Tab-separated table of C-alpha atoms in Angstrom:
chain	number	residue	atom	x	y	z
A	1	UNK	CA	12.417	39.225	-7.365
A	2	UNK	CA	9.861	36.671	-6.247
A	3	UNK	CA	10.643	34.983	-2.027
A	4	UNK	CA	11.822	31.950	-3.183
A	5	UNK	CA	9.279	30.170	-0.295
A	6	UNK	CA	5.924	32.179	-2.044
A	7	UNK	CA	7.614	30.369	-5.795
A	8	UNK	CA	7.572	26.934	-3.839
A	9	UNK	CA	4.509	27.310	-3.015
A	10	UNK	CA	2.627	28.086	-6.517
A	11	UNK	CA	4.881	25.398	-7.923
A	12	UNK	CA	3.603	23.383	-5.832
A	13	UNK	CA	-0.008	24.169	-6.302
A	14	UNK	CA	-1.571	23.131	-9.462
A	15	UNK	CA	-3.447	26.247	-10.974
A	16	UNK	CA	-0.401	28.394	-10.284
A	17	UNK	CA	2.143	25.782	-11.077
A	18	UNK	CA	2.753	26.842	-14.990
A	19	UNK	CA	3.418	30.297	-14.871
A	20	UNK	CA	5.571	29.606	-11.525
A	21	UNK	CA	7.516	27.419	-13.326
A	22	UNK	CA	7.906	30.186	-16.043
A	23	UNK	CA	9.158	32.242	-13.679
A	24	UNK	CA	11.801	29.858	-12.074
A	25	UNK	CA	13.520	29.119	-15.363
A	26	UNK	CA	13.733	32.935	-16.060
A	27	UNK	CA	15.245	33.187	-12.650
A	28	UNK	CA	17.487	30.575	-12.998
A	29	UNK	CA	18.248	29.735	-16.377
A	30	UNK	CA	21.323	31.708	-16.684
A	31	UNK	CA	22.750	30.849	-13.359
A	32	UNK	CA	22.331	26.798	-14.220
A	33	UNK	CA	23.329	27.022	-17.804
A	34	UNK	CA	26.936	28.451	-17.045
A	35	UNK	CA	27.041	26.393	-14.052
A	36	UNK	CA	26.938	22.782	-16.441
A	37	UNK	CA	28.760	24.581	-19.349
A	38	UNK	CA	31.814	24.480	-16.579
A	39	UNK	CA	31.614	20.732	-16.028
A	40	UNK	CA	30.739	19.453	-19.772
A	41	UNK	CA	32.161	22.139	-21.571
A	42	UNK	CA	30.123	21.883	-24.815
A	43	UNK	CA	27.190	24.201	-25.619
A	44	UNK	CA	24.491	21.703	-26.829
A	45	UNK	CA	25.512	18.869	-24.218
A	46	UNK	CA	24.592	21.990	-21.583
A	47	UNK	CA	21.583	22.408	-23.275
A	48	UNK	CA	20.150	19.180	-22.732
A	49	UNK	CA	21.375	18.927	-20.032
A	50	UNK	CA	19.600	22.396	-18.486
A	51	UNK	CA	16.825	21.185	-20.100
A	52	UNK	CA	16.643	17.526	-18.175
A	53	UNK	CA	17.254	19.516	-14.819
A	54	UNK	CA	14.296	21.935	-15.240
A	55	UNK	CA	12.190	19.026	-15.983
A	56	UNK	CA	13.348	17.259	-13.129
A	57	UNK	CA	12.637	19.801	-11.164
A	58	UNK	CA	9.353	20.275	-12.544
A	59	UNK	CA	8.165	16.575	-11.809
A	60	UNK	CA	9.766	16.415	-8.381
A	61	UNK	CA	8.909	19.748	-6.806
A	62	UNK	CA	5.765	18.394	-4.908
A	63	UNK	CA	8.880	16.343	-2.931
A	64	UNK	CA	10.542	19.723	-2.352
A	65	UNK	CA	10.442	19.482	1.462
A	66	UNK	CA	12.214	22.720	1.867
A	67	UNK	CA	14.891	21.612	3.867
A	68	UNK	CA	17.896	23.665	1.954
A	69	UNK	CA	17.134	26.576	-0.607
A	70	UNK	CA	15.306	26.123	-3.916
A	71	UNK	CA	18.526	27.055	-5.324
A	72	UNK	CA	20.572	24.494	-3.949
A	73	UNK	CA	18.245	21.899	-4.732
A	74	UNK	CA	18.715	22.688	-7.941
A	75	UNK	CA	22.012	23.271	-8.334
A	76	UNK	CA	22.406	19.687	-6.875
A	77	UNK	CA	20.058	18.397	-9.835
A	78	UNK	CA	22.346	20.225	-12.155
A	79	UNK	CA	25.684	19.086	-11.059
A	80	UNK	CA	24.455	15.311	-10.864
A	81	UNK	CA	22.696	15.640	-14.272
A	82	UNK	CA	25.776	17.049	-15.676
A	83	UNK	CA	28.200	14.513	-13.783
A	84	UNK	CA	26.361	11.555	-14.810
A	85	UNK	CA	26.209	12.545	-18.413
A	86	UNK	CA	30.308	12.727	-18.506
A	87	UNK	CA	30.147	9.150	-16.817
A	88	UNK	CA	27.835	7.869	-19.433
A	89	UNK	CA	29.342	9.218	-22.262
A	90	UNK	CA	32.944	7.954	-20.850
A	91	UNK	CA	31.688	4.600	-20.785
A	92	UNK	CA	29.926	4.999	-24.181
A	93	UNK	CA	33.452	5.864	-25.323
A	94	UNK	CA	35.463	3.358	-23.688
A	95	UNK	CA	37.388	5.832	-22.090
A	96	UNK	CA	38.471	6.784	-18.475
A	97	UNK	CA	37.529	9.987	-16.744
A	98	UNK	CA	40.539	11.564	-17.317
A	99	UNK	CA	41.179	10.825	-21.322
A	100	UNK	CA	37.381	12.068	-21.266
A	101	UNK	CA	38.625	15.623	-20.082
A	102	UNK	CA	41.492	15.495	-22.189
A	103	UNK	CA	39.436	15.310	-25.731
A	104	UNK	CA	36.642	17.558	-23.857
A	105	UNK	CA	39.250	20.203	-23.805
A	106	UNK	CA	40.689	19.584	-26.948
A	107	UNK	CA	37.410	19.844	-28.587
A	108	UNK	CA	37.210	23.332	-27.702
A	109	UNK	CA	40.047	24.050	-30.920
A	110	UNK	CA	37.479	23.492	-33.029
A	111	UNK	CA	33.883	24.591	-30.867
A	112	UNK	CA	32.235	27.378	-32.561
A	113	UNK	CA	30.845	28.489	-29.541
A	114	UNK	CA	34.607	29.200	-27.688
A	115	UNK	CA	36.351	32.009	-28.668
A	116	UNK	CA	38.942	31.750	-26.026
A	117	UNK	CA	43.094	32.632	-26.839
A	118	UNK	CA	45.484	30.309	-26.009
A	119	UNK	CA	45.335	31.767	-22.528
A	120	UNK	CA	42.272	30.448	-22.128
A	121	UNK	CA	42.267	26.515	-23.417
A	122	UNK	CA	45.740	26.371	-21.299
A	123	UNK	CA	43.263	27.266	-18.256
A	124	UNK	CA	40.463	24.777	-19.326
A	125	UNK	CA	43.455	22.137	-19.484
A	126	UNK	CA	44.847	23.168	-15.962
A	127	UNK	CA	41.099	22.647	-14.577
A	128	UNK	CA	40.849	18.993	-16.755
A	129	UNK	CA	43.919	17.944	-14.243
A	130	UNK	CA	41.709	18.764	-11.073
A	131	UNK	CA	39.940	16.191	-9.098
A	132	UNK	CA	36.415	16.282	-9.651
A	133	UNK	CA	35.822	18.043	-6.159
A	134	UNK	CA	38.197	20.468	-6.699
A	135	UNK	CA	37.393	20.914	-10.359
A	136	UNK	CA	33.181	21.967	-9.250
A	137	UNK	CA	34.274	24.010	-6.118
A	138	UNK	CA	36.913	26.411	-8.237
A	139	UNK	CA	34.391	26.597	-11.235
A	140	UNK	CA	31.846	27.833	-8.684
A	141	UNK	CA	33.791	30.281	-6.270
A	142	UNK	CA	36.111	31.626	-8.728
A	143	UNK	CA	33.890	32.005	-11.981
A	144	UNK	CA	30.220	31.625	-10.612
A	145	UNK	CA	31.468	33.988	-7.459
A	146	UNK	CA	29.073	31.554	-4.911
A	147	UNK	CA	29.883	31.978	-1.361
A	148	UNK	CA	31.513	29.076	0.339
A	149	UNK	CA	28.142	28.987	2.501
A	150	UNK	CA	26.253	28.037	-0.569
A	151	UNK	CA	28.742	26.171	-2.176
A	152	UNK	CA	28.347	24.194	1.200
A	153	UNK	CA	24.771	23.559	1.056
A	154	UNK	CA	25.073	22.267	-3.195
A	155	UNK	CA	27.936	19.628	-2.596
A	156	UNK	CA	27.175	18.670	1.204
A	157	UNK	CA	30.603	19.418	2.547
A	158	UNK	CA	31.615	21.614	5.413
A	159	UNK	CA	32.781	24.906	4.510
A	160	UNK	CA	36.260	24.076	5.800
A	161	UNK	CA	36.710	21.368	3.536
A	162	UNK	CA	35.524	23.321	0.346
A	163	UNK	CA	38.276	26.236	1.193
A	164	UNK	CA	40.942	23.570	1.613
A	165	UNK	CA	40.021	22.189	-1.620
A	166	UNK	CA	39.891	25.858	-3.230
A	167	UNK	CA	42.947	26.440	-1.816
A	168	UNK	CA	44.595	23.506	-3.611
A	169	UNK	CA	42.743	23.737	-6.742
A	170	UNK	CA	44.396	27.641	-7.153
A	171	UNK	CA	47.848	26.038	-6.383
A	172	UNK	CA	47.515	23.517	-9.096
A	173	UNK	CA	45.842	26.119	-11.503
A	174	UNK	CA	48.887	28.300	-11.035
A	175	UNK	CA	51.539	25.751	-10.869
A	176	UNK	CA	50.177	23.955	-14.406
A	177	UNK	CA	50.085	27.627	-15.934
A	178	UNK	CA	53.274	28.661	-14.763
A	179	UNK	CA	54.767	25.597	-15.890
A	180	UNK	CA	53.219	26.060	-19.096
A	181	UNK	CA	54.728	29.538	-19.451
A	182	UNK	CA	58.506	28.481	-18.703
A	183	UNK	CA	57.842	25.656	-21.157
A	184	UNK	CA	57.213	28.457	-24.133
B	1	UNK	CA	68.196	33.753	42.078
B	2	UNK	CA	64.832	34.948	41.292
B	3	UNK	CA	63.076	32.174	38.961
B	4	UNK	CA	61.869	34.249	35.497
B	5	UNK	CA	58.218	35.391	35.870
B	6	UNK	CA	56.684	32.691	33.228
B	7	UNK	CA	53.331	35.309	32.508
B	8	UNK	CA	53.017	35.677	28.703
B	9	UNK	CA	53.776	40.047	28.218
B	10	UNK	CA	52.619	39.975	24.286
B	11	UNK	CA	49.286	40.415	23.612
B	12	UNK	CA	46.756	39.927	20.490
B	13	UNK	CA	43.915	42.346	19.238
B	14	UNK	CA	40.743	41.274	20.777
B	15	UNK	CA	39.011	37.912	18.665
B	16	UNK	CA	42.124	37.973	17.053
B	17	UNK	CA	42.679	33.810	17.025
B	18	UNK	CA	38.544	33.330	16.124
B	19	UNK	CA	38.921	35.541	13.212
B	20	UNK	CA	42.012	34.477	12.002
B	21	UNK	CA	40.770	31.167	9.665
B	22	UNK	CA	38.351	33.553	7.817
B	23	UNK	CA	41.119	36.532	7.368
B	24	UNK	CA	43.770	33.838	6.085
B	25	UNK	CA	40.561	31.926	3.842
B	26	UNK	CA	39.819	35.605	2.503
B	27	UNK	CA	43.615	36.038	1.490
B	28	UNK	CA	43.482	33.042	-0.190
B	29	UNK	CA	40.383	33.065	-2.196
B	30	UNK	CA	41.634	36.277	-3.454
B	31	UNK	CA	41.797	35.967	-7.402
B	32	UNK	CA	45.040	34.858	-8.359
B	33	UNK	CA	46.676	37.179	-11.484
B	34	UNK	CA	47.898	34.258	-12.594
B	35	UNK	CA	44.830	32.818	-13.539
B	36	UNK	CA	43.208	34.337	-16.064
B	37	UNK	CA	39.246	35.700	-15.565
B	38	UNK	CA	37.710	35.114	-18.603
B	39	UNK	CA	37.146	31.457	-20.168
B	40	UNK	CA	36.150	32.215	-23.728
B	41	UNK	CA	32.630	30.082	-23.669
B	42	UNK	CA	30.029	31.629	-26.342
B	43	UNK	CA	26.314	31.365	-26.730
B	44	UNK	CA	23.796	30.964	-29.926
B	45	UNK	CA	22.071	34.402	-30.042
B	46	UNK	CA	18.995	34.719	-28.314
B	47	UNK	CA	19.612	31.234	-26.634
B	48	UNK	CA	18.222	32.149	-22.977
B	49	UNK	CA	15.131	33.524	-24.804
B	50	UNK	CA	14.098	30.314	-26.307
B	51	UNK	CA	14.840	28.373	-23.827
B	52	UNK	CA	11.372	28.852	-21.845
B	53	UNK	CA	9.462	27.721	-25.366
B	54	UNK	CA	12.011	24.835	-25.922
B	55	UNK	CA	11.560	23.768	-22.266
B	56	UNK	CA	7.714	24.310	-22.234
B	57	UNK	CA	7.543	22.162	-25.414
B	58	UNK	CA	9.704	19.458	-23.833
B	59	UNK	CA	7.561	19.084	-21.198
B	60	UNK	CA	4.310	18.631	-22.989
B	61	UNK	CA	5.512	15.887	-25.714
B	62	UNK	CA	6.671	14.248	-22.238
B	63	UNK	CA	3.349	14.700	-20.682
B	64	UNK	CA	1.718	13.471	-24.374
B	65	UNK	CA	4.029	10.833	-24.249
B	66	UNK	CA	3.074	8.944	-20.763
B	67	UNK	CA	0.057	7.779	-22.249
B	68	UNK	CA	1.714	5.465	-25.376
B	69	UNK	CA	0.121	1.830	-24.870
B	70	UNK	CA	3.611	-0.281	-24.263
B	71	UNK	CA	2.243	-2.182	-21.335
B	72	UNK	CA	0.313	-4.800	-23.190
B	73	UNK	CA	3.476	-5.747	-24.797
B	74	UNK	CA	5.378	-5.897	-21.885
B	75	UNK	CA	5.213	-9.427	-21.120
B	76	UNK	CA	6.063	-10.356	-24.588
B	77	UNK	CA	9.387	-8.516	-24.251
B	78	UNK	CA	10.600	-10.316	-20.975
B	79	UNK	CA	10.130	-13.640	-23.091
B	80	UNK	CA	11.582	-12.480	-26.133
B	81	UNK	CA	14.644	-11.235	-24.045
B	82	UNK	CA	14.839	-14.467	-22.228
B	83	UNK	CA	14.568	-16.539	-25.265
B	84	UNK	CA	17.224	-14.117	-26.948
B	85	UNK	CA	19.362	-14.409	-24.019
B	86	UNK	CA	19.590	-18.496	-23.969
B	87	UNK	CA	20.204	-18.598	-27.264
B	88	UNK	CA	23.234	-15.813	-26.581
B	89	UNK	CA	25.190	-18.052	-23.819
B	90	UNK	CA	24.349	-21.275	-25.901
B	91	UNK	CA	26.074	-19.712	-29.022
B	92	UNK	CA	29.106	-18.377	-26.798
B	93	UNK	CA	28.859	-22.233	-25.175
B	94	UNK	CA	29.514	-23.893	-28.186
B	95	UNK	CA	32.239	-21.079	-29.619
B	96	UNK	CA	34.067	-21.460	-27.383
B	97	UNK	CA	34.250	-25.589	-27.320
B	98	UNK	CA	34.591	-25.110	-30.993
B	99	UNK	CA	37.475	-22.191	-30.876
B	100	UNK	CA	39.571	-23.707	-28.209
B	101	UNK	CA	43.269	-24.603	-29.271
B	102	UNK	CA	46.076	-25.918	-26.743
B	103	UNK	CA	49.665	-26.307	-26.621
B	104	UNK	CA	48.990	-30.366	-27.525
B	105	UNK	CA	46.870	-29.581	-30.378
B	106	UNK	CA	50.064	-28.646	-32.069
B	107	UNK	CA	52.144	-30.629	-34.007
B	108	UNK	CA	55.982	-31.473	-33.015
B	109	UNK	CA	56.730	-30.580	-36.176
B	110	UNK	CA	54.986	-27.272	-36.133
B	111	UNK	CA	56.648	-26.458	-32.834
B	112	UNK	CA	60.342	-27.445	-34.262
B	113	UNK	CA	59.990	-25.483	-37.378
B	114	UNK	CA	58.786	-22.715	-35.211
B	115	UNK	CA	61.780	-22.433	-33.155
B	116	UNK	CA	63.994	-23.397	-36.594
B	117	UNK	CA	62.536	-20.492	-38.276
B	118	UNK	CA	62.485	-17.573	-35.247
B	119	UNK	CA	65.117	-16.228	-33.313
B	120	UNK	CA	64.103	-16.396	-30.019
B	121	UNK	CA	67.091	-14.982	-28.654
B	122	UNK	CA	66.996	-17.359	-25.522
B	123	UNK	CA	70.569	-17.295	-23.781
B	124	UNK	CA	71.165	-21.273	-22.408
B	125	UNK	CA	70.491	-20.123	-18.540
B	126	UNK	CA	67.066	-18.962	-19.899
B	127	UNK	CA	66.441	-22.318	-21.675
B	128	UNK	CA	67.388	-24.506	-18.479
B	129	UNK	CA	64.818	-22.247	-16.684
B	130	UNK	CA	62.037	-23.593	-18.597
B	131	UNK	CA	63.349	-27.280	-20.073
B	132	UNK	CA	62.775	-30.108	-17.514
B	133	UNK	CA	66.084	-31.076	-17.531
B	134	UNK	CA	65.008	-34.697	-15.153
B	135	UNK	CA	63.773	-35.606	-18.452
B	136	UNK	CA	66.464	-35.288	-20.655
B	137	UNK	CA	69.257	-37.870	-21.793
B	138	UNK	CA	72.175	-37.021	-22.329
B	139	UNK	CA	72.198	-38.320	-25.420
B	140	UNK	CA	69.586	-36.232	-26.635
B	141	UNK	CA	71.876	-33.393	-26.990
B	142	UNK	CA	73.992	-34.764	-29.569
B	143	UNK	CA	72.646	-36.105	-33.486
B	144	UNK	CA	75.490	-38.894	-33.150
B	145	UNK	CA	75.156	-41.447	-30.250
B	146	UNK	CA	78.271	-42.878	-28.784
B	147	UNK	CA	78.528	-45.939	-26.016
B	148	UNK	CA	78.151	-45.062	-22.290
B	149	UNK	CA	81.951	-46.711	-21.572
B	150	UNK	CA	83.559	-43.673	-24.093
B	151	UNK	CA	82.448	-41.452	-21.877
B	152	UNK	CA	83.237	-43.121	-18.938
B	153	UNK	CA	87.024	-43.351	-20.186
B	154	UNK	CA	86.646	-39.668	-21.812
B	155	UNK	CA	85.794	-38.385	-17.734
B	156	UNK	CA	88.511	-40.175	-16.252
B	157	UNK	CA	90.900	-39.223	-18.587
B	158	UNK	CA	89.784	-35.643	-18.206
B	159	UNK	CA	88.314	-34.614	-15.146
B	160	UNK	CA	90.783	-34.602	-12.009
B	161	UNK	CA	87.466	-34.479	-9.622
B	162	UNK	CA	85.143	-36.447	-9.262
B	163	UNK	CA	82.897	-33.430	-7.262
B	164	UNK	CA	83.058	-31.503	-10.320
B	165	UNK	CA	80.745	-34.016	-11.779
B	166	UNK	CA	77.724	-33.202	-9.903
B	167	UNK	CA	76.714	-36.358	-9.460
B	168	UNK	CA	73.631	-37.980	-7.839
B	169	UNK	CA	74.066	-41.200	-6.351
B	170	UNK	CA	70.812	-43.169	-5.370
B	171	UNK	CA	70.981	-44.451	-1.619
């Protein structure tokens, strides 16, 4: 895999710039794409919205000072892009955040691109309930595996803070699914 | 009586307190078996393949794009959306003096065949909360009138105190 400071570089250099960025979005696509998926749910809202964070990347790389990782930049790009398309489209709706979640989740039934069991929406329901905090840092160290380090350096927080919200986030998961289970 | 010797005899494994946040964070962040591992999202086939071509695309019509001549126009559109926008607040102006109805607008007759017609369900402490009763007569509660000295004699006759009356006596 490419040093993430010699890819900075040729983006940042014209004549090398296109096939850098190639390689970036091979390198990254994946990671990104599940990454949104987690916070709008919906394959072709993901979609765009992986596709407005590359670009954004693209046009503001030259700004790229290097102060945090490549990665984290981008991660950042991605979780506002994807955070401020929910807020749009809540207002567009005339809905709060949390009736947003609610038909997010319960437009999974019928998404042809979820094949999850009951087992599954009942989990995307228990993670609708989360603050939005909470909700990004469980997505990311339980499913994405990211170390709190990293996690640290995307959302700006100190590493204490994002295990304290973990921490609560797994209570809340549990507790929702357990209650869900003595409810059947 | 020799005083107890206050020196702590337990001791901890060496780093034991700087290591223990991380060891009890580790414990923690442990997967849960509650929780299940898998979320059940799918992908179009051969998405992540197209999405360097889709992207590349993207970025050209945007570059292609930058150069379409709107400028020119631009000042037209700030006077347009002025012009647009005066006429906007003087419509909603002139609604609104137009649309306006208050409680005097309405007829005394309206308002008695209102309260004929519905059941407001109003017990009488309810009504004296909102009635001004300073402005009431007496009289006004009954269809028939009858002469101020029958009910003069009618309260002697029946009342054997005077405080029960309520009265208010001007100084």
């Amino acid at each position: 895999m490419i040093a993430e400071e010699t890819l900075v570089n040729q983006l940042q250099r014209a004549e090398t710039q296109a096939s850098a960025f190639g390689v970036l979005v091979d390198t990254y696509k994946e990671r990104l794409y599940w990454h949104i998926r987690r916070i709008v749910l919906n394959h072709d809202d993901t979609d765009d919205i992986l596709q407005n964070t590359f670009i954004k990347v693209y046009k503001n790389i030259s700004n790229f000072k290097g102060d945090s990782k490549l990665y984290s930049w981008m991660y950042r790009i991605a979780t506002n892009e994807a955070l401020s398309f929910l807020k749009n489209k809540s207002r567009m709706m005339g809905v709060g955040d949390s009736e947003l979640q609610d038909r997010l989740v319960a437009n999974l039934k019928a998404d042809v691109y979820f094949e999850g069991e009951e087992i599954q929406l009942k989990l995307q329901r228990a993670i609708a309930t989360l603050p939005e905090k909470q909700k990004l840092v469980f997505n990311m160290k339980y499913f994405q595996e990211l170390k709190y380090e990293e996690i640290s350096e995307i959302l700006e927080t100190s590493v204490g803070g994002l295990k304290a919200s973990y921490h609560l986030a797994t209570k809340k998961i549990e507790a929702y699914l357990k209650e869900q289970k003595e409810y059947l | 009586m020799k005083p107890f010797d206050k020196k702590n005899p337990f001791k901890t494994p060496e780093g034991y307190f700087e290591k223990f946040d991380e060891r009890l964070f580790e414990k923690l962040s442990e997967k849960r078996s509650g929780i299940p591992e898998t979320e059940g999202f799918k992908l179009p086939e051969g998405y992540f393949d197209t999405l360097g071509n889709k992207l590349q695309q993207k970025l050209n019509e945007e570059e292609s794009g930058k150069v379409t001549p709107l400028k020119s126009y631009k000042k037209y559109y700030y006077a347009i959306a002025a012009a647009a926008a005066v006429l906007v607040v003087a419509l909603v102006l002139n609604l609104n003096k137009t649309n306006e109805v208050d409680f005097d607008d309405l007829a005394q007759a309206d308002i008695e065949y209102y309260f004929d017609q519905n059941e407001l369900d109003l017990s009488s402490y309810e009504i004296a909360e909102v009635v001004p009763i300073s402005e009431l007569e007496i009289t006004d509660m009954f269809e028939s009138s009858f002469s101020e000295d029958y009910v003069i004699d009618y309260l002697d006759e029946n009342t054997d105190y005077i405080d029960e009356l309520n009265l208010e006596y001007d100084e």
